[in-house]
């Protein structure tokens, strides 16, 4: 039984998760407090405000997670917390709290890579077997990762500039649709004409599994400026054209990534796991669904509350590592940057 703590961005989260010997997981509690209200006036996450809100709320959220799981914190087998990557102030709050708890309870500490939490969630929710391909599309990350085993990852490419969620947020901002932008763009795009504007698809002609969304965002801005003042129809058409461009890019790259997967693992089932907040987007989910049907791959999208940042994914990644006897020293350092690569998976200590 593992306590998981997540504080790397704007969610203060804690959860209690069980993993039995056969590798089956159960979420006993999963408490998430979003800081949307704190940051709303600023149109994005303000790191210092985020860190302060984590300090104020984390104790309560952990106590609530223990209450809802009907356990005493002393009952857990280990304490897991996000040790990076993320906003360093927030990561420090969660990791330091986890260290204090681990020390006072006399339990092992596990410093989890936040991306590893996203990568392993599908095993908690769907019992997915290794190997599989993960597409992570969130506010901070957009990348393909080959997941061969716990701690055994290969990054196959990602964004060279903005993350996909970030692109949605920026487009929403310039169309005055509010924050977070993804759901707002999706809502308004439903009524728009996706064929009205032809936006660029940066990098797509190149044979690499990378993304670039910053040029697309700029093209959207120039179009919006050219049409200003924007009517409601203009806004809806821009949103729809942007979203369908993005869906096409994601579909193309996912097809290429699945081809690479099948050439590496011939005859093995192809599995594509989608994680991150953008997985909530129905147009993107539907192109991925069609693609996987066409090429004979299995598409796994965990429930959206477990695709966005939460404590259960950190507890689960901790549980998978704990089962392998892989725990950390109390001296591990918080890491603002920490790519998901097997040669870089163990947290280093402050002293190192
Ligand atoms: O995974 P997440 O909750 O937080 C991290 O970034 O770690 O992802 C949040 C991102 C935001 O950028 C938000 O705009 C985007 O996911 N998002 C969406 C949708 N719902 C959330 N993007 C497109 N369509 C959506 N329906
Ligand atoms: Zn995340």
Short mmCIF file of C-alpha atoms and ligand atoms in Angstrom, two decimals:
data_model
loop_
_atom_site.label_atom_id
_atom_site.label_comp_id
_atom_site.label_asym_id
_atom_site.label_seq_id
_atom_site.Cartn_x
_atom_site.Cartn_y
_atom_site.Cartn_z
CA UNK A 1 0.00 0.00 0.00
CA UNK A 2 1.58 3.22 -1.19
CA UNK A 3 0.90 6.90 -0.47
CA UNK A 4 1.47 8.99 -3.61
CA UNK A 5 2.00 12.75 -3.63
CA UNK A 6 1.86 15.00 -6.72
CA UNK A 7 2.72 18.72 -6.64
CA UNK A 8 4.67 19.35 -9.85
CA UNK A 9 2.26 21.78 -11.49
CA UNK A 10 -1.08 23.25 -10.41
CA UNK A 11 -2.74 20.24 -8.81
CA UNK A 12 -2.15 19.40 -5.16
CA UNK A 13 -2.84 15.68 -5.04
CA UNK A 14 -2.48 12.63 -2.81
CA UNK A 15 -3.71 9.06 -3.13
CA UNK A 16 -3.55 5.63 -1.53
CA UNK A 17 -3.07 2.77 -3.99
CA UNK A 18 -2.73 -0.98 -3.42
CA UNK A 19 -0.82 -3.34 -5.66
CA UNK A 20 -1.27 -7.05 -5.04
CA UNK A 21 1.33 -9.69 -5.74
CA UNK A 22 -0.12 -10.50 -9.12
CA UNK A 23 0.39 -6.87 -10.12
CA UNK A 24 -3.26 -5.88 -9.91
CA UNK A 25 -3.88 -2.35 -8.63
CA UNK A 26 -6.70 -0.78 -6.61
CA UNK A 27 -7.18 2.89 -5.92
CA UNK A 28 -8.28 3.31 -2.30
CA UNK A 29 -8.46 7.11 -2.51
CA UNK A 30 -7.43 9.80 -4.97
CA UNK A 31 -7.78 13.41 -3.82
CA UNK A 32 -6.97 16.25 -6.21
CA UNK A 33 -7.25 19.95 -5.48
CA UNK A 34 -6.91 22.02 -8.62
CA UNK A 35 -5.47 25.52 -8.28
CA UNK A 36 -7.37 26.86 -11.31
CA UNK A 37 -8.98 29.63 -9.25
CA UNK A 38 -5.65 30.89 -7.88
CA UNK A 39 -4.19 31.25 -11.37
CA UNK A 40 -7.29 32.22 -13.37
CA UNK A 41 -6.66 35.96 -13.23
CA UNK A 42 -3.16 35.49 -14.71
CA UNK A 43 -4.09 33.38 -17.73
CA UNK A 44 -1.61 30.64 -16.79
CA UNK A 45 0.14 28.97 -13.88
CA UNK A 46 2.21 31.33 -11.70
CA UNK A 47 4.98 29.14 -10.19
CA UNK A 48 5.36 31.01 -6.90
CA UNK A 49 1.60 31.06 -6.26
CA UNK A 50 1.48 27.34 -7.10
CA UNK A 51 4.22 26.50 -4.58
CA UNK A 52 2.49 28.52 -1.84
CA UNK A 53 -0.86 26.86 -2.47
CA UNK A 54 0.83 23.42 -2.29
CA UNK A 55 2.32 24.39 1.11
CA UNK A 56 -1.09 25.49 2.35
CA UNK A 57 -3.06 22.49 1.11
CA UNK A 58 -0.85 19.42 0.93
CA UNK A 59 -1.21 18.35 4.61
CA UNK A 60 -5.00 18.49 4.34
CA UNK A 61 -5.07 16.61 1.04
CA UNK A 62 -2.85 13.83 2.44
CA UNK A 63 -5.02 13.56 5.57
CA UNK A 64 -8.12 13.39 3.38
CA UNK A 65 -6.56 10.68 1.19
CA UNK A 66 -5.82 8.59 4.32
CA UNK A 67 -9.36 9.20 5.67
CA UNK A 68 -11.06 8.25 2.43
CA UNK A 69 -8.94 5.10 2.19
CA UNK A 70 -9.87 4.38 5.83
CA UNK A 71 -6.27 3.87 6.83
CA UNK A 72 -3.74 5.33 9.17
CA UNK A 73 -0.69 6.79 7.45
CA UNK A 74 1.42 4.39 9.50
CA UNK A 75 -0.21 1.55 7.51
CA UNK A 76 1.46 2.43 4.21
CA UNK A 77 4.45 0.43 2.99
CA UNK A 78 6.18 3.36 1.32
CA UNK A 79 5.79 7.04 0.51
CA UNK A 80 6.08 8.06 -3.14
CA UNK A 81 6.24 11.63 -4.42
CA UNK A 82 6.93 13.34 -7.71
CA UNK A 83 10.63 14.30 -7.67
CA UNK A 84 10.47 16.00 -11.10
CA UNK A 85 10.16 17.19 -13.79
CA UNK A 86 8.03 20.21 -13.02
CA UNK A 87 7.88 23.62 -11.37
CA UNK A 88 10.69 23.30 -8.86
CA UNK A 89 8.97 25.14 -5.97
CA UNK A 90 6.01 22.79 -6.09
CA UNK A 91 8.13 19.66 -6.54
CA UNK A 92 10.15 20.67 -3.45
CA UNK A 93 6.99 21.02 -1.35
CA UNK A 94 5.76 17.53 -2.25
CA UNK A 95 9.14 15.80 -2.08
CA UNK A 96 10.11 17.42 1.23
CA UNK A 97 6.76 16.47 2.74
CA UNK A 98 7.27 12.90 1.52
CA UNK A 99 10.76 12.79 3.03
CA UNK A 100 9.46 14.03 6.38
CA UNK A 101 6.67 11.45 6.36
CA UNK A 102 8.97 8.63 5.29
CA UNK A 103 11.48 9.55 8.02
CA UNK A 104 8.89 9.91 10.76
CA UNK A 105 6.99 6.73 9.81
CA UNK A 106 10.18 4.75 9.23
CA UNK A 107 9.04 3.81 5.68
CA UNK A 108 10.96 3.85 2.40
CA UNK A 109 10.81 6.87 0.10
CA UNK A 110 10.31 6.62 -3.67
CA UNK A 111 11.05 9.70 -5.80
CA UNK A 112 8.92 9.25 -8.90
CA UNK A 113 9.47 10.77 -12.33
CA UNK A 114 6.14 12.46 -13.10
CA UNK A 115 6.30 11.17 -16.69
CA UNK A 116 6.79 7.63 -15.40
CA UNK A 117 3.57 8.14 -13.44
CA UNK A 118 1.73 8.99 -16.68
CA UNK A 119 3.48 6.13 -18.50
CA UNK A 120 2.48 3.40 -16.04
CA UNK A 121 -1.11 4.51 -15.30
CA UNK A 122 -2.54 2.26 -18.04
CA UNK A 123 -1.24 -0.75 -16.11
CA UNK A 124 -3.22 0.37 -13.05
CA UNK A 125 -6.41 1.11 -14.98
CA UNK A 126 -6.26 -1.47 -17.78
CA UNK A 127 -3.62 -3.98 -16.71
CA UNK A 128 -1.72 -3.32 -19.96
CA UNK A 129 1.27 -5.59 -20.57
CA UNK A 130 4.70 -4.45 -21.74
CA UNK A 131 5.79 -3.37 -24.29
CA UNK A 132 3.55 -0.51 -25.38
CA UNK A 133 3.79 2.87 -26.99
CA UNK A 134 2.69 5.93 -25.02
CA UNK A 135 1.63 9.25 -26.49
CA UNK A 136 1.75 11.84 -23.72
CA UNK A 137 0.00 15.08 -24.61
CA UNK A 138 -0.45 17.51 -21.71
CA UNK A 139 0.07 21.15 -20.82
CA UNK A 140 3.77 20.59 -20.24
CA UNK A 141 4.69 17.62 -22.46
CA UNK A 142 4.09 16.13 -25.90
CA UNK A 143 6.08 13.00 -26.66
CA UNK A 144 6.13 9.38 -27.72
CA UNK A 145 7.69 6.96 -25.29
CA UNK A 146 8.33 3.25 -25.80
CA UNK A 147 7.54 1.59 -22.46
CA UNK A 148 9.41 -1.72 -22.30
CA UNK A 149 9.16 -2.25 -18.55
CA UNK A 150 9.22 -0.44 -15.22
CA UNK A 151 12.17 1.96 -15.44
CA UNK A 152 12.81 0.91 -19.04
CA UNK A 153 11.80 3.72 -21.37
CA UNK A 154 12.87 5.09 -24.72
CA UNK A 155 11.81 8.55 -25.79
CA UNK A 156 10.97 8.47 -29.49
CA UNK A 157 10.53 12.15 -30.10
CA UNK A 158 8.51 15.02 -28.81
CA UNK A 159 7.82 18.68 -29.21
CA UNK A 160 10.70 20.93 -30.05
CA UNK A 161 8.82 24.00 -28.79
CA UNK A 162 5.30 24.25 -27.29
CA UNK A 163 3.48 21.31 -25.73
CA UNK A 164 0.15 20.50 -27.35
CA UNK A 165 -1.93 21.53 -24.32
CA UNK A 166 0.08 24.76 -24.21
CA UNK A 167 -0.77 25.39 -27.89
CA UNK A 168 -4.48 24.91 -27.09
CA UNK A 169 -4.12 27.28 -24.12
CA UNK A 170 -2.36 29.96 -26.19
CA UNK A 171 -4.90 29.73 -29.03
CA UNK A 172 -7.70 30.02 -26.47
CA UNK A 173 -6.03 33.08 -24.97
CA UNK A 174 -5.71 34.87 -28.29
CA UNK A 175 -9.34 34.04 -29.09
CA UNK A 176 -10.30 35.32 -25.57
CA UNK A 177 -11.76 31.94 -24.60
CA UNK A 178 -10.27 31.76 -21.09
CA UNK A 179 -8.09 29.25 -19.22
CA UNK A 180 -7.63 26.30 -19.41
CA UNK A 181 -7.90 26.60 -23.13
CA UNK A 182 -8.27 23.02 -24.35
CA UNK A 183 -11.85 22.42 -23.25
CA UNK A 184 -12.84 25.96 -24.37
CA UNK A 185 -11.36 25.53 -27.87
CA UNK A 186 -13.00 22.12 -28.20
CA UNK A 187 -16.41 23.47 -27.17
CA UNK A 188 -16.38 26.39 -29.60
CA UNK A 189 -14.84 24.28 -32.42
CA UNK A 190 -17.97 22.11 -32.47
CA UNK A 191 -19.92 24.89 -34.19
CA UNK A 192 -17.10 25.95 -36.53
CA UNK A 193 -16.07 25.16 -40.10
CA UNK A 194 -12.83 23.18 -39.99
CA UNK A 195 -12.17 23.72 -43.69
CA UNK A 196 -12.30 27.51 -43.66
CA UNK A 197 -8.62 28.06 -42.79
CA UNK A 198 -5.63 26.05 -43.91
CA UNK A 199 -3.02 26.18 -41.16
CA UNK A 200 0.56 24.90 -41.49
CA UNK A 201 1.66 21.50 -40.20
CA UNK A 202 5.22 22.23 -39.07
CA UNK A 203 7.82 19.43 -39.36
CA UNK A 204 5.28 16.96 -40.70
CA UNK A 205 7.14 16.35 -43.97
CA UNK A 206 10.24 15.32 -42.05
CA UNK A 207 10.81 11.67 -41.17
CA UNK A 208 11.10 12.10 -37.41
CA UNK A 209 8.69 11.58 -34.57
CA UNK A 210 8.89 15.17 -33.37
CA UNK A 211 6.25 17.85 -33.07
CA UNK A 212 6.38 21.61 -33.44
CA UNK A 213 3.34 23.67 -32.51
CA UNK A 214 4.74 27.15 -32.15
CA UNK A 215 4.54 28.02 -35.87
CA UNK A 216 0.96 26.76 -36.00
CA UNK A 217 0.07 28.97 -33.04
CA UNK A 218 1.68 31.96 -34.81
CA UNK A 219 -0.29 31.23 -38.00
CA UNK A 220 -3.49 31.20 -35.93
CA UNK A 221 -2.53 34.52 -34.36
CA UNK A 222 -1.80 36.13 -37.75
CA UNK A 223 -5.13 34.89 -39.12
CA UNK A 224 -6.97 36.25 -36.07
CA UNK A 225 -5.22 39.62 -36.45
CA UNK A 226 -6.04 39.76 -40.17
CA UNK A 227 -9.74 39.24 -39.46
CA UNK A 228 -10.02 41.43 -36.34
CA UNK A 229 -12.49 42.32 -34.96
CA UNK A 230 -13.49 38.66 -34.82
CA UNK A 231 -17.12 37.61 -35.08
CA UNK A 232 -18.35 34.56 -33.15
CA UNK A 233 -18.33 32.65 -36.45
CA UNK A 234 -14.69 33.62 -37.08
CA UNK A 235 -13.69 32.43 -33.61
CA UNK A 236 -15.49 29.10 -34.07
CA UNK A 237 -14.00 28.58 -37.55
CA UNK A 238 -10.46 29.35 -36.35
CA UNK A 239 -10.87 26.99 -33.37
CA UNK A 240 -12.25 24.22 -35.60
CA UNK A 241 -9.53 24.65 -38.24
CA UNK A 242 -6.81 24.68 -35.56
CA UNK A 243 -8.16 21.59 -33.84
CA UNK A 244 -8.51 19.58 -37.03
CA UNK A 245 -4.95 20.54 -38.07
CA UNK A 246 -3.67 19.32 -34.72
CA UNK A 247 -5.70 16.10 -34.97
CA UNK A 248 -4.18 15.44 -38.40
CA UNK A 249 -0.66 15.99 -37.05
CA UNK A 250 -1.26 13.65 -34.09
CA UNK A 251 -2.76 11.00 -36.36
CA UNK A 252 0.14 11.12 -38.83
CA UNK A 253 2.83 10.92 -36.15
CA UNK A 254 1.00 8.17 -34.27
CA UNK A 255 0.76 6.12 -37.46
CA UNK A 256 4.52 6.51 -37.98
CA UNK A 257 5.24 5.64 -34.34
CA UNK A 258 3.07 2.51 -34.57
CA UNK A 259 4.94 1.50 -37.76
CA UNK A 260 8.21 1.82 -35.86
CA UNK A 261 6.74 -0.21 -32.99
CA UNK A 262 5.62 -3.02 -35.28
CA UNK A 263 8.98 -3.18 -37.03
CA UNK A 264 10.73 -3.49 -33.64
CA UNK A 265 8.27 -6.05 -32.26
CA UNK A 266 7.07 -8.02 -35.28
CA UNK A 267 4.11 -10.28 -34.55
CA UNK A 268 3.50 -8.68 -31.14
CA UNK A 269 0.25 -6.87 -30.34
CA UNK A 270 0.49 -3.14 -31.01
CA UNK A 271 -0.72 -1.02 -28.12
CA UNK A 272 -1.04 2.75 -28.02
CA UNK A 273 -1.64 4.33 -24.60
CA UNK A 274 -2.68 7.98 -24.52
CA UNK A 275 -2.01 10.11 -21.43
CA UNK A 276 -2.19 13.77 -20.42
CA UNK A 277 -4.99 16.31 -20.32
CA UNK A 278 -5.29 16.61 -24.11
CA UNK A 279 -6.47 12.97 -24.18
CA UNK A 280 -9.84 14.46 -23.15
CA UNK A 281 -10.19 16.00 -26.63
CA UNK A 282 -12.85 14.04 -28.53
CA UNK A 283 -11.64 14.88 -32.02
CA UNK A 284 -8.10 13.73 -31.19
CA UNK A 285 -9.42 10.62 -29.42
CA UNK A 286 -11.59 9.81 -32.40
CA UNK A 287 -8.82 10.09 -35.03
CA UNK A 288 -6.65 7.87 -32.84
CA UNK A 289 -9.49 5.39 -32.49
CA UNK A 290 -9.97 5.22 -36.27
CA UNK A 291 -6.23 4.93 -36.85
CA UNK A 292 -5.83 2.07 -34.35
CA UNK A 293 -8.79 0.25 -35.88
CA UNK A 294 -7.28 0.63 -39.33
CA UNK A 295 -3.82 -0.66 -38.43
CA UNK A 296 -4.96 -3.29 -35.93
CA UNK A 297 -3.60 -1.64 -32.80
CA UNK A 298 -5.25 -1.52 -29.40
CA UNK A 299 -5.95 2.02 -28.15
CA UNK A 300 -5.94 2.49 -24.39
CA UNK A 301 -7.13 5.75 -22.88
CA UNK A 302 -7.35 5.62 -19.07
CA UNK A 303 -10.30 7.49 -17.48
CA UNK A 304 -9.64 11.18 -17.97
CA UNK A 305 -9.30 11.90 -14.22
CA UNK A 306 -6.29 9.57 -14.30
CA UNK A 307 -4.89 11.06 -17.55
CA UNK A 308 -4.61 14.50 -15.97
CA UNK A 309 -2.27 15.05 -13.01
CA UNK A 310 -3.23 13.07 -9.90
CA UNK A 311 -1.73 11.29 -6.91
CA UNK A 312 -2.84 7.77 -7.88
CA UNK A 313 -0.47 7.66 -10.87
CA UNK A 314 2.45 8.60 -8.59
CA UNK A 315 1.40 6.06 -5.94
CA UNK A 316 1.08 3.40 -8.65
CA UNK A 317 4.50 4.13 -10.19
CA UNK A 318 5.84 3.99 -6.62
CA UNK A 319 4.10 0.64 -6.10
CA UNK A 320 5.56 -0.81 -9.30
CA UNK A 321 9.04 0.25 -8.24
CA UNK A 322 8.52 -0.87 -4.63
CA UNK A 323 7.58 -4.34 -5.92
CA UNK A 324 11.02 -4.47 -7.56
CA UNK A 325 12.72 -3.37 -4.35
CA UNK A 326 13.63 -0.08 -5.97
CA UNK A 327 13.44 2.69 -3.34
CA UNK A 328 15.39 5.91 -2.82
CA UNK A 329 17.53 7.57 -0.18
CA UNK A 330 16.18 10.52 1.81
CA UNK A 331 18.90 12.66 0.19
CA UNK A 332 17.44 12.55 -3.35
CA UNK A 333 17.15 15.90 -5.07
CA UNK A 334 14.13 17.50 -6.78
CA UNK A 335 14.73 17.83 -10.53
CA UNK A 336 13.09 20.57 -12.62
CA UNK A 337 14.13 18.68 -15.80
CA UNK A 338 14.17 14.92 -15.98
CA UNK A 339 13.66 13.18 -19.33
CA UNK A 340 12.06 9.75 -19.38
CA UNK A 341 15.03 7.66 -20.54
CA UNK A 342 16.28 4.47 -18.97
CA UNK A 343 19.84 5.74 -18.63
CA UNK A 344 18.57 8.62 -16.54
CA UNK A 345 15.82 7.05 -14.48
CA UNK A 346 17.24 7.00 -10.98
CA UNK A 347 17.11 10.19 -8.92
CA UNK A 348 20.46 11.42 -7.77
CA UNK A 349 21.15 12.53 -4.24
CA UNK A 350 21.81 16.16 -3.29
CA UNK A 351 25.36 15.16 -2.47
CA UNK A 352 26.01 13.63 -5.90
O1 LIG B 1 -2.25 16.69 -17.98
P1 LIG B 1 -2.77 18.03 -17.62
O2 LIG B 1 -3.98 18.10 -16.73
O3 LIG B 1 -1.70 18.89 -16.90
C1 LIG B 1 -0.37 18.91 -17.24
O4 LIG B 1 -0.01 19.72 -18.12
O5 LIG B 1 0.41 18.12 -16.65
O6 LIG B 1 -3.07 18.76 -18.99
C2 LIG B 1 -3.62 20.05 -19.02
C3 LIG B 1 -3.64 20.49 -20.46
C4 LIG B 1 -4.03 21.94 -20.62
O7 LIG B 1 -3.11 22.55 -21.50
C5 LIG B 1 -5.43 21.87 -21.21
O8 LIG B 1 -5.73 22.96 -22.04
C6 LIG B 1 -5.36 20.59 -22.01
O9 LIG B 1 -4.59 19.71 -21.21
N1 LIG B 1 -6.69 20.03 -22.24
C7 LIG B 1 -7.25 19.89 -23.45
C8 LIG B 1 -8.57 19.42 -23.24
N2 LIG B 1 -8.76 19.27 -21.89
C9 LIG B 1 -7.58 19.66 -21.30
N3 LIG B 1 -6.77 20.13 -24.68
C10 LIG B 1 -7.59 19.90 -25.72
N4 LIG B 1 -8.87 19.46 -25.60
C11 LIG B 1 -9.40 19.21 -24.39
N5 LIG B 1 -10.66 18.78 -24.27
ZN1 LIG B 2 1.32 15.60 -16.05
#
